[in-house]
Short mmCIF file of C-alpha atoms in Angstrom, two decimals:
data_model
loop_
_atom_site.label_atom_id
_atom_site.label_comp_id
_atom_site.label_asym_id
_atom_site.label_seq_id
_atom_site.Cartn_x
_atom_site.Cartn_y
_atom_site.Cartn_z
CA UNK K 134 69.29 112.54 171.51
CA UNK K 135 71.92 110.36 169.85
CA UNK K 136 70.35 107.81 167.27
CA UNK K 137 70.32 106.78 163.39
CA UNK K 138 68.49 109.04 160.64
CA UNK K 139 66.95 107.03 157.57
CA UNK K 140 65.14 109.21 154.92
CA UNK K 141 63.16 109.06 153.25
CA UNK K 142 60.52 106.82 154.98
CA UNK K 143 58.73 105.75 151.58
CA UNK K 144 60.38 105.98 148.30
CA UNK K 145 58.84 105.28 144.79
CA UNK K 146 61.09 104.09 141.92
CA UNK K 147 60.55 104.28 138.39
CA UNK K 148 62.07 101.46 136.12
CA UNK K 149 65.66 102.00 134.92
CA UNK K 150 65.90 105.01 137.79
CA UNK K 151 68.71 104.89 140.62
CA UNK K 152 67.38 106.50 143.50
CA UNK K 153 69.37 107.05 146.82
CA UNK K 154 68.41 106.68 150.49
CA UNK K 155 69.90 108.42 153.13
CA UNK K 156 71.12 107.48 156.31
CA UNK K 157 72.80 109.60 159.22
CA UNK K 158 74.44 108.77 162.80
CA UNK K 159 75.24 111.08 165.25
CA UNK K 160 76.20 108.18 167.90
CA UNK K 161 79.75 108.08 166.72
CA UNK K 162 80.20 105.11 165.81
CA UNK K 163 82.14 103.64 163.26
CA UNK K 164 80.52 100.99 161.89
CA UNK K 165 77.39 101.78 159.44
CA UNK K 166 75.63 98.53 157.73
CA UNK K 167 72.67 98.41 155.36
CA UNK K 168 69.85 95.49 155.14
CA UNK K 169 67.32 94.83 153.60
CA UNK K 170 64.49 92.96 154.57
CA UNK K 171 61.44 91.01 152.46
CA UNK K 172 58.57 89.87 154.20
CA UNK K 173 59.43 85.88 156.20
CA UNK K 174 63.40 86.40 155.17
CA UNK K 175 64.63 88.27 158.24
CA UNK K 176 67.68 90.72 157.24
CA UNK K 177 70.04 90.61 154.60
CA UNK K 178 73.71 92.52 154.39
CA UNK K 179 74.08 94.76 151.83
CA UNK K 180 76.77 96.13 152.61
CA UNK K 181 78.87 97.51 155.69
CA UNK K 182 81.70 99.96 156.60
CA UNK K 183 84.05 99.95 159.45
CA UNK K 184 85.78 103.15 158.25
CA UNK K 185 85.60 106.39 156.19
CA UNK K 186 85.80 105.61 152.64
CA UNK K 187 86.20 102.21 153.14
CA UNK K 188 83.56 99.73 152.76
CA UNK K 189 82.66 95.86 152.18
CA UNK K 190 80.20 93.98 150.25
CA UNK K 191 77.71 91.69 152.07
CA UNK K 192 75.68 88.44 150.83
CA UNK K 193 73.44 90.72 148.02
CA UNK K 194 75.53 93.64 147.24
CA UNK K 195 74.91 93.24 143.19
CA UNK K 196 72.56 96.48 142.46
CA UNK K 197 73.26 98.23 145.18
CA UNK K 198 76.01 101.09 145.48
CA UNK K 199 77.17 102.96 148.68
CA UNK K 200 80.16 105.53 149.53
CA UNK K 201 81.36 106.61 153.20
CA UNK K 202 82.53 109.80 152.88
CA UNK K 203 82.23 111.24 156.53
CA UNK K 204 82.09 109.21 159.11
CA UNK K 205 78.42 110.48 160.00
CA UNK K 206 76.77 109.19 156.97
CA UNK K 207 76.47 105.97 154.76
CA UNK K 208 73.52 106.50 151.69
CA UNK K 209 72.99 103.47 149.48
CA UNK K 210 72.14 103.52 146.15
CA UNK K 211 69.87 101.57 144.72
CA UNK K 212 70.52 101.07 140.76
CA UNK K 213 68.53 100.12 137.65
CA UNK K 214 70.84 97.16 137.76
CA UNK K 215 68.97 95.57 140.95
CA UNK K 216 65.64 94.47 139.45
CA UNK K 217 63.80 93.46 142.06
CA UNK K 218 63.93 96.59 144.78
CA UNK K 219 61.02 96.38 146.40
CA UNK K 220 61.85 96.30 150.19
CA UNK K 221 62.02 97.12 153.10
CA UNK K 222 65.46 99.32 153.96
CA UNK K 223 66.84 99.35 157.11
CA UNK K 224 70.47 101.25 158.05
CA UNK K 225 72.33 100.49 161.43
CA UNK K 226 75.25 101.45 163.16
CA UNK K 227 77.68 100.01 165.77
CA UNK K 228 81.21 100.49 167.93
CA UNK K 229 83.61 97.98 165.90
CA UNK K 230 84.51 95.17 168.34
CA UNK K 231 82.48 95.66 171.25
CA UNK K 232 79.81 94.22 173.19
CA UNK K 233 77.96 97.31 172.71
CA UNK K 234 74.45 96.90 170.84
CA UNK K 235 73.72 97.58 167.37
CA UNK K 236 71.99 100.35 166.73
CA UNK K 237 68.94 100.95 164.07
CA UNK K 238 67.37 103.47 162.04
CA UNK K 239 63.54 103.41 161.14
CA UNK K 240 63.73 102.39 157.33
CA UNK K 241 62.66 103.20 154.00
CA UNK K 242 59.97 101.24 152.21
CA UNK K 243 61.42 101.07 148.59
CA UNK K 244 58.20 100.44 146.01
CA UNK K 245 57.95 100.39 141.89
CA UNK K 246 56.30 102.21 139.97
CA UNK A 98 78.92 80.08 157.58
CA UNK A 99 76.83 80.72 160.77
CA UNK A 100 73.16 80.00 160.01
CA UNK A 101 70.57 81.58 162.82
CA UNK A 102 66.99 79.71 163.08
CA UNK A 103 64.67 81.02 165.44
CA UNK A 104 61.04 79.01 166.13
CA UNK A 105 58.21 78.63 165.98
CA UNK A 106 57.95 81.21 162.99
CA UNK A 107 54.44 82.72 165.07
CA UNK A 108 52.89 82.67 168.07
CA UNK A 109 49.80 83.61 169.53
CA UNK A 110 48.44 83.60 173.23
CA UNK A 111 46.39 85.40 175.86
CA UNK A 112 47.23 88.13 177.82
CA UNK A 113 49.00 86.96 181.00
CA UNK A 114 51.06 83.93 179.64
CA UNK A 115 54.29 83.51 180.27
CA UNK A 116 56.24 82.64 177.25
CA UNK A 117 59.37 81.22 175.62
CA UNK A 118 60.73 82.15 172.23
CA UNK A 119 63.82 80.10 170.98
CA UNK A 120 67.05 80.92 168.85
CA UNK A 121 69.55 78.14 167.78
CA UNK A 122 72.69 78.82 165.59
CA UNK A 123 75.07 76.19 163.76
CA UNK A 124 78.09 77.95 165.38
CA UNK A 125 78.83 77.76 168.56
CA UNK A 126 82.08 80.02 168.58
CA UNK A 127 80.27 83.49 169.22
CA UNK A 128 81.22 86.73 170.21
CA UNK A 129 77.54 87.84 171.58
CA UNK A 130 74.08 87.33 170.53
CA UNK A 131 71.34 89.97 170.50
CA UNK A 132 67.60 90.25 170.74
CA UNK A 133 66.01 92.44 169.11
CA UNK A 134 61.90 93.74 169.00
CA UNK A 135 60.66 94.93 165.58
CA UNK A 136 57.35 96.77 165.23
CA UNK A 137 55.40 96.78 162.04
CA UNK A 138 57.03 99.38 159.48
CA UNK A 139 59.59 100.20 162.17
CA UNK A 140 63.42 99.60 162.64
CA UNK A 141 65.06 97.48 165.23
CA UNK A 142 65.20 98.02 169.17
CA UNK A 143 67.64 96.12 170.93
CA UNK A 144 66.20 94.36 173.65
CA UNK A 145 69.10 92.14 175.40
CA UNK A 146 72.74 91.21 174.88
CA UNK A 147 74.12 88.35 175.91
CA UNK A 148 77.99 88.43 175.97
CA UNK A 149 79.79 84.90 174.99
CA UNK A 150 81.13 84.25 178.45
CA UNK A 151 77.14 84.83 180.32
CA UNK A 152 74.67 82.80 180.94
CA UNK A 153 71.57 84.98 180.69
CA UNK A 154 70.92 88.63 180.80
CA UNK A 155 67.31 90.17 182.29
CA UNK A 156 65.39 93.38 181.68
CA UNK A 157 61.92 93.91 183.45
CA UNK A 158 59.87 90.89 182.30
CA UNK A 159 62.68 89.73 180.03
CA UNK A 160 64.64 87.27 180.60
CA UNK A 161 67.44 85.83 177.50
CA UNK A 162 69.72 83.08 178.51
CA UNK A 163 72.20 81.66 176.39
CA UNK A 164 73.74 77.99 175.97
CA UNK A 165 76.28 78.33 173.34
CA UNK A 166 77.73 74.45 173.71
CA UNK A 167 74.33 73.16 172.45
CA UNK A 168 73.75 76.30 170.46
CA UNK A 169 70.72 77.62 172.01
CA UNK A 170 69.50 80.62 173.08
CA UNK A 171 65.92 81.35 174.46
CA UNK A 172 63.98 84.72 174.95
CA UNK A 173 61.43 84.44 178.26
CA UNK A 174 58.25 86.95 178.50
CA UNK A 175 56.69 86.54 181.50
CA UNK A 176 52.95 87.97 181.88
CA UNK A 177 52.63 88.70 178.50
CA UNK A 178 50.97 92.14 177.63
CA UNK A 179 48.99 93.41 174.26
CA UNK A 180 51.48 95.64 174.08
CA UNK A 181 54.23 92.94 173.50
CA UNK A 182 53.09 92.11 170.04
CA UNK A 183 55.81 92.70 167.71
CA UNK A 184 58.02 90.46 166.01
CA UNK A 185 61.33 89.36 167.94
CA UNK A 186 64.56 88.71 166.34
CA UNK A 187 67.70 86.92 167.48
CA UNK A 188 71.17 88.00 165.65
CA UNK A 189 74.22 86.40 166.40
CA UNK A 190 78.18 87.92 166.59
CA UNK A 191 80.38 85.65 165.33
CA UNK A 192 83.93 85.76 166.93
CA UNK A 193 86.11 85.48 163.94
CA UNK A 194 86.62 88.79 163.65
CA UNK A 195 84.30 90.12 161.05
CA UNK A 196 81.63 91.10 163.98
CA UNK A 197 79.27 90.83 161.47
CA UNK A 198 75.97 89.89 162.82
CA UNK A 199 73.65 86.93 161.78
CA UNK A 200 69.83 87.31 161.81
CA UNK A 201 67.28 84.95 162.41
CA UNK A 202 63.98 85.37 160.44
CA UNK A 203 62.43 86.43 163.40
CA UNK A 204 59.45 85.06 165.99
CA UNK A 205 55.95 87.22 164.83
CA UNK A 206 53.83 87.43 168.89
CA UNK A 207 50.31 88.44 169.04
CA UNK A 208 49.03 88.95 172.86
CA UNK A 209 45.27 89.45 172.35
CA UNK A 210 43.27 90.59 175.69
#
């Protein structure tokens, strides 16, 4: 079955650690966003990419790194810079364009140790 | 810069209500809008799309229209189940070409028997 991959499904950072969650399509699409979402403030862009090894920032990209380096897979970094990364993760996919739905993964719950 | 508001925030009823949740956005030049259902600790599921140039768009007891002069959108539920309970979120396409989608903070349902 075609969908979207996000692992690992909780994650447990230590202070001044990067840590790096994955996320993998198989729907072939070639648009890949990540969110993140805090309890009452719905979802917030990351950042997106419409394209192998090309990618934007969204409205909270400072702390946050990603690379697109096939077109099946988008991971996001989350740095020591970002000091506040408790979250909830969420990774989606769509066809550029199109009136075709966005697609998402289950998410990673990002805590502090 | 589109901004998505969705009300009321939560909602409660008894099984067997029909039901009306409401999206309104500040921008009326759209490319689609989108309703999603979110279950706790879980990703996204797209529910409906509405394209720019419909009016509404149904799925089993679910009915989305759209109004995109006044800016409206509203999700219907008829016979509302337990097993509805989730919380539903609107996200809006703009069309000027970014097709990034706008989130509401979402509408949290509880159907209790």
């Amino acid at each position: 079955d075609g969908g979207i991959t996000q692992s690992p499904k909780y994650l447990f950072r230590k202070e001044g650690q990067n840590v790096t969650l994955s996320c993998e399509q198989n729907l072939n699409h070639d648009a890949m966003y990540w969110y993140r979402q805090d309890p009452g403030q719905g979802l917030r862009l990351i950042y997106y990419s419409q394209i192998v090894n090309d990618f934007q920032k969204g409205d909270i990209a400072e702390g946050y790194s990603v690379s697109r380096e096939k077109k099946e897979s988008f991971p996001l970094t989350v740095t020591s810079a970002q000091k506040n990364p408790t979250a909830f993760y969420l990774c989606a996919s769509s066809i550029i364009g199109s009136n075709q739905p966005q697609h998402f993964g289950d998410g990673t719950r990002l805590s502090i140790l | 810069k589109q901004e998505v508001t969705q009300i009321p925030a939560a909602l409660s009823v008894p099984e067997g209500e029909n039901l009306v949740l409401n999206c309104s956005f500040t921008d009326s030049a759209i490319y689609n809008l989108q309703w999603f259902r979110q279950d706790p600790g879980k990703g996204l599921t797209s529910l409906l799309l509405i394209q720019s140039s419909q009016r509404e768009q149904t799925s089993g007891r679910l009915n989305a229209s759209l109004d995109k002069s006044s800016g409206r959108s509203t999700l219907y539920i008829a016979a509302s189940q337990p097993g509805d309970s989730a919380t539903y979120l609107c996200a809006v396409k703009d069309s000027g070409g970014s097709y990034i989608p706008t989130f509401g903070r979402g509408t949290s349902l509880i159907v209790h028997p």
